């Protein structure tokens, strides 16, 4: 008799795998955002160093100040986006861990079921062997 919860186990495995893939996509997006934040920060530092050098004209200084402000705004947006994606990552991770726990529970149930089936089959086999041995013994007694 097959394991009656096999379809549920299979479904949980597929759900877990889907969440695992989604989690890896989210983490790749986080890495990409972190790299972008690093690049923008480096560009901002370079612009600030140019501003400190003091060799620019008034228009150039105004433009560099404007650039620094734009970098700050862009960094704020990127950090907010990163924060939101990290929240999504936490939720997805929580869902993934929950599905993994469910799958493991079903796998343990299946293992117990298989063990019980094997024990039952072994018990039936022993019973048949005992009956055959008993019949041989009775025939050997009758034959004396």
PDB file of C-alpha atoms in Angstrom:
ATOM      1  CA  UNK A   1       0.000   0.000   0.000  1.00  0.00           C
ATOM      2  CA  UNK A   2       1.558   3.326  -1.056  1.00  0.00           C
ATOM      3  CA  UNK A   3       2.091   6.227   1.308  1.00  0.00           C
ATOM      4  CA  UNK A   4      -1.213   8.101   1.226  1.00  0.00           C
ATOM      5  CA  UNK A   5       0.363  11.523   1.848  1.00  0.00           C
ATOM      6  CA  UNK A   6       2.841  11.225  -1.022  1.00  0.00           C
ATOM      7  CA  UNK A   7       1.128  13.972  -3.045  1.00  0.00           C
ATOM      8  CA  UNK A   8       1.283  16.368  -0.098  1.00  0.00           C
ATOM      9  CA  UNK A   9       4.966  15.557   0.415  1.00  0.00           C
ATOM     10  CA  UNK A  10       5.620  16.207  -3.263  1.00  0.00           C
ATOM     11  CA  UNK A  11       3.688  19.472  -3.100  1.00  0.00           C
ATOM     12  CA  UNK A  12       5.662  20.619  -0.048  1.00  0.00           C
ATOM     13  CA  UNK A  13       8.931  19.772  -1.819  1.00  0.00           C
ATOM     14  CA  UNK A  14       7.906  21.844  -4.850  1.00  0.00           C
ATOM     15  CA  UNK A  15       6.781  24.758  -2.676  1.00  0.00           C
ATOM     16  CA  UNK A  16      10.044  24.630  -0.725  1.00  0.00           C
ATOM     17  CA  UNK A  17      12.078  24.565  -3.936  1.00  0.00           C
ATOM     18  CA  UNK A  18      10.128  27.545  -5.340  1.00  0.00           C
ATOM     19  CA  UNK A  19      10.733  29.549  -2.165  1.00  0.00           C
ATOM     20  CA  UNK A  20      14.404  28.577  -2.207  1.00  0.00           C
ATOM     21  CA  UNK A  21      14.723  29.852  -5.790  1.00  0.00           C
ATOM     22  CA  UNK A  22      12.900  33.070  -4.918  1.00  0.00           C
ATOM     23  CA  UNK A  23      15.175  33.552  -1.923  1.00  0.00           C
ATOM     24  CA  UNK A  24      18.272  33.181  -4.077  1.00  0.00           C
ATOM     25  CA  UNK A  25      16.880  35.756  -6.563  1.00  0.00           C
ATOM     26  CA  UNK A  26      16.201  38.181  -3.724  1.00  0.00           C
ATOM     27  CA  UNK A  27      19.702  37.688  -2.341  1.00  0.00           C
ATOM     28  CA  UNK A  28      21.193  38.301  -5.792  1.00  0.00           C
ATOM     29  CA  UNK A  29      19.204  41.533  -5.993  1.00  0.00           C
ATOM     30  CA  UNK A  30      20.485  42.522  -2.539  1.00  0.00           C
ATOM     31  CA  UNK A  31      24.084  41.935  -3.642  1.00  0.00           C
ATOM     32  CA  UNK A  32      23.465  43.990  -6.783  1.00  0.00           C
ATOM     33  CA  UNK A  33      22.009  46.863  -4.744  1.00  0.00           C
ATOM     34  CA  UNK A  34      24.881  46.731  -2.252  1.00  0.00           C
ATOM     35  CA  UNK A  35      27.353  46.966  -5.142  1.00  0.00           C
ATOM     36  CA  UNK A  36      25.445  49.904  -6.613  1.00  0.00           C
ATOM     37  CA  UNK A  37      25.437  51.654  -3.224  1.00  0.00           C
ATOM     38  CA  UNK A  38      29.195  51.097  -2.996  1.00  0.00           C
ATOM     39  CA  UNK A  39      29.737  52.542  -6.485  1.00  0.00           C
ATOM     40  CA  UNK A  40      27.584  55.600  -5.797  1.00  0.00           C
ATOM     41  CA  UNK A  41      29.366  56.154  -2.467  1.00  0.00           C
ATOM     42  CA  UNK A  42      32.736  55.979  -4.194  1.00  0.00           C
ATOM     43  CA  UNK A  43      31.585  58.437  -6.878  1.00  0.00           C
ATOM     44  CA  UNK A  44      30.323  60.789  -4.167  1.00  0.00           C
ATOM     45  CA  UNK A  45      33.677  60.600  -2.344  1.00  0.00           C
ATOM     46  CA  UNK A  46      35.538  61.430  -5.553  1.00  0.00           C
ATOM     47  CA  UNK A  47      33.236  64.402  -6.165  1.00  0.00           C
ATOM     48  CA  UNK A  48      33.694  65.596  -2.577  1.00  0.00           C
ATOM     49  CA  UNK A  49      37.488  65.372  -2.987  1.00  0.00           C
ATOM     50  CA  UNK A  50      37.273  67.451  -6.158  1.00  0.00           C
ATOM     51  CA  UNK A  51      35.187  69.984  -4.244  1.00  0.00           C
ATOM     52  CA  UNK A  52      37.776  70.166  -1.435  1.00  0.00           C
ATOM     53  CA  UNK A  53      40.658  70.661  -3.838  1.00  0.00           C
ATOM     54  CA  UNK A  54      39.425  74.220  -4.424  1.00  0.00           C
ATOM     55  CA  UNK A  55      40.744  74.620  -7.967  1.00  0.00           C
ATOM     56  CA  UNK A  56      37.282  75.023  -9.544  1.00  0.00           C
ATOM     57  CA  UNK A  57      35.473  78.159 -10.576  1.00  0.00           C
ATOM     58  CA  UNK A  58      32.223  79.264  -8.920  1.00  0.00           C
ATOM     59  CA  UNK A  59      30.052  77.505 -11.512  1.00  0.00           C
ATOM     60  CA  UNK A  60      32.044  74.289 -11.154  1.00  0.00           C
ATOM     61  CA  UNK A  61      31.754  74.428  -7.360  1.00  0.00           C
ATOM     62  CA  UNK A  62      27.998  74.904  -7.612  1.00  0.00           C
ATOM     63  CA  UNK A  63      27.786  71.962 -10.020  1.00  0.00           C
ATOM     64  CA  UNK A  64      29.873  69.718  -7.720  1.00  0.00           C
ATOM     65  CA  UNK A  65      27.678  70.659  -4.735  1.00  0.00           C
ATOM     66  CA  UNK A  66      24.631  69.799  -6.840  1.00  0.00           C
ATOM     67  CA  UNK A  67      26.221  66.434  -7.750  1.00  0.00           C
ATOM     68  CA  UNK A  68      26.909  65.640  -4.088  1.00  0.00           C
ATOM     69  CA  UNK A  69      23.270  66.395  -3.248  1.00  0.00           C
ATOM     70  CA  UNK A  70      22.093  64.150  -6.105  1.00  0.00           C
ATOM     71  CA  UNK A  71      24.382  61.367  -4.870  1.00  0.00           C
ATOM     72  CA  UNK A  72      22.904  61.770  -1.370  1.00  0.00           C
ATOM     73  CA  UNK A  73      19.346  61.531  -2.689  1.00  0.00           C
ATOM     74  CA  UNK A  74      20.198  58.550  -4.837  1.00  0.00           C
ATOM     75  CA  UNK A  75      21.896  56.825  -1.898  1.00  0.00           C
ATOM     76  CA  UNK A  76      18.820  57.401   0.287  1.00  0.00           C
ATOM     77  CA  UNK A  77      16.585  55.840  -2.367  1.00  0.00           C
ATOM     78  CA  UNK A  78      18.917  52.876  -2.806  1.00  0.00           C
ATOM     79  CA  UNK A  79      19.162  52.301   0.948  1.00  0.00           C
ATOM     80  CA  UNK A  80      15.370  52.473   1.304  1.00  0.00           C
ATOM     81  CA  UNK A  81      14.987  49.985  -1.538  1.00  0.00           C
ATOM     82  CA  UNK A  82      17.606  47.736   0.105  1.00  0.00           C
ATOM     83  CA  UNK A  83      15.761  47.925   3.407  1.00  0.00           C
ATOM     84  CA  UNK A  84      12.493  46.912   1.732  1.00  0.00           C
ATOM     85  CA  UNK A  85      14.131  44.038  -0.096  1.00  0.00           C
ATOM     86  CA  UNK A  86      15.711  42.820   3.151  1.00  0.00           C
ATOM     87  CA  UNK A  87      12.233  42.750   4.717  1.00  0.00           C
ATOM     88  CA  UNK A  88      10.989  40.696   1.772  1.00  0.00           C
ATOM     89  CA  UNK A  89      14.017  38.427   2.218  1.00  0.00           C
ATOM     90  CA  UNK A  90      13.138  37.882   5.889  1.00  0.00           C
ATOM     91  CA  UNK A  91       9.523  37.036   5.041  1.00  0.00           C
ATOM     92  CA  UNK A  92      10.581  34.675   2.256  1.00  0.00           C
ATOM     93  CA  UNK A  93      13.164  33.034   4.507  1.00  0.00           C
ATOM     94  CA  UNK A  94      10.538  32.544   7.214  1.00  0.00           C
ATOM     95  CA  UNK A  95       8.150  30.972   4.669  1.00  0.00           C
ATOM     96  CA  UNK A  96      10.960  28.785   3.292  1.00  0.00           C
ATOM     97  CA  UNK A  97      11.913  27.518   6.748  1.00  0.00           C
ATOM     98  CA  UNK A  98       8.251  26.784   7.486  1.00  0.00           C
ATOM     99  CA  UNK A  99       7.878  24.785   4.251  1.00  0.00           C
ATOM    100  CA  UNK A 100      11.112  22.935   4.960  1.00  0.00           C
ATOM    101  CA  UNK A 101       9.820  21.999   8.416  1.00  0.00           C
ATOM    102  CA  UNK A 102       6.543  20.788   6.919  1.00  0.00           C
ATOM    103  CA  UNK A 103       8.391  18.740   4.290  1.00  0.00           C
ATOM    104  CA  UNK A 104      10.617  17.154   6.931  1.00  0.00           C
ATOM    105  CA  UNK A 105       7.535  16.270   8.990  1.00  0.00           C
ATOM    106  CA  UNK A 106       5.978  14.538   6.005  1.00  0.00           C
ATOM    107  CA  UNK A 107       9.260  12.746   5.281  1.00  0.00           C
ATOM    108  CA  UNK A 108       9.386  11.485   8.868  1.00  0.00           C
ATOM    109  CA  UNK A 109       5.795  10.282   8.564  1.00  0.00           C
ATOM    110  CA  UNK A 110       6.739   8.502   5.346  1.00  0.00           C
ATOM    111  CA  UNK A 111       9.780   6.904   7.010  1.00  0.00           C
ATOM    112  CA  UNK A 112       7.608   5.661   9.861  1.00  0.00           C
ATOM    113  CA  UNK A 113       5.055   4.355   7.380  1.00  0.00           C
ATOM    114  CA  UNK A 114       7.725   2.515   5.378  1.00  0.00           C
ATOM    115  CA  UNK A 115       9.185   1.032   8.573  1.00  0.00           C
ATOM    116  CA  UNK A 116       5.719  -0.081   9.673  1.00  0.00           C
ATOM    117  CA  UNK A 117       5.085  -1.639   6.246  1.00  0.00           C
ATOM    118  CA  UNK A 118       8.412  -3.483   6.394  1.00  0.00           C
ATOM    119  CA  UNK A 119       7.663  -4.756   9.900  1.00  0.00           C
ATOM    120  CA  UNK A 120       4.214  -5.895   8.792  1.00  0.00           C
ATOM    121  CA  UNK A 121       5.648  -7.663   5.738  1.00  0.00           C
ATOM    122  CA  UNK A 122       8.306  -9.296   7.936  1.00  0.00           C
ATOM    123  CA  UNK A 123       5.627 -10.393  10.428  1.00  0.00           C
ATOM    124  CA  UNK A 124       3.515 -11.938   7.640  1.00  0.00           C
ATOM    125  CA  UNK A 125       6.554 -13.691   6.194  1.00  0.00           C
ATOM    126  CA  UNK A 126       7.453 -15.126   9.597  1.00  0.00           C
ATOM    127  CA  UNK A 127       3.882 -16.277  10.089  1.00  0.00           C
ATOM    128  CA  UNK A 128       3.940 -18.100   6.732  1.00  0.00           C
ATOM    129  CA  UNK A 129       7.335 -19.653   7.524  1.00  0.00           C
ATOM    130  CA  UNK A 130       6.060 -20.738  10.957  1.00  0.00           C
ATOM    131  CA  UNK A 131       2.939 -22.288   9.383  1.00  0.00           C
ATOM    132  CA  UNK A 132       5.023 -24.155   6.801  1.00  0.00           C
ATOM    133  CA  UNK A 133       7.398 -25.368   9.522  1.00  0.00           C
ATOM    134  CA  UNK A 134       4.441 -26.443  11.672  1.00  0.00           C
ATOM    135  CA  UNK A 135       2.874 -28.361   8.785  1.00  0.00           C
ATOM    136  CA  UNK A 136       6.198 -30.114   8.078  1.00  0.00           C
ATOM    137  CA  UNK A 137       6.519 -30.952  11.757  1.00  0.00           C
ATOM    138  CA  UNK A 138       2.976 -32.361  11.901  1.00  0.00           C
ATOM    139  CA  UNK A 139       3.599 -34.419   8.746  1.00  0.00           C
ATOM    140  CA  UNK A 140       6.833 -35.730  10.195  1.00  0.00           C
ATOM    141  CA  UNK A 141       4.949 -36.749  13.377  1.00  0.00           C
ATOM    142  CA  UNK A 142       2.240 -38.450  11.335  1.00  0.00           C
ATOM    143  CA  UNK A 143       4.821 -40.283   9.300  1.00  0.00           C
ATOM    144  CA  UNK A 144       6.351 -42.026  12.333  1.00  0.00           C
TER     145      UNK A 144
END
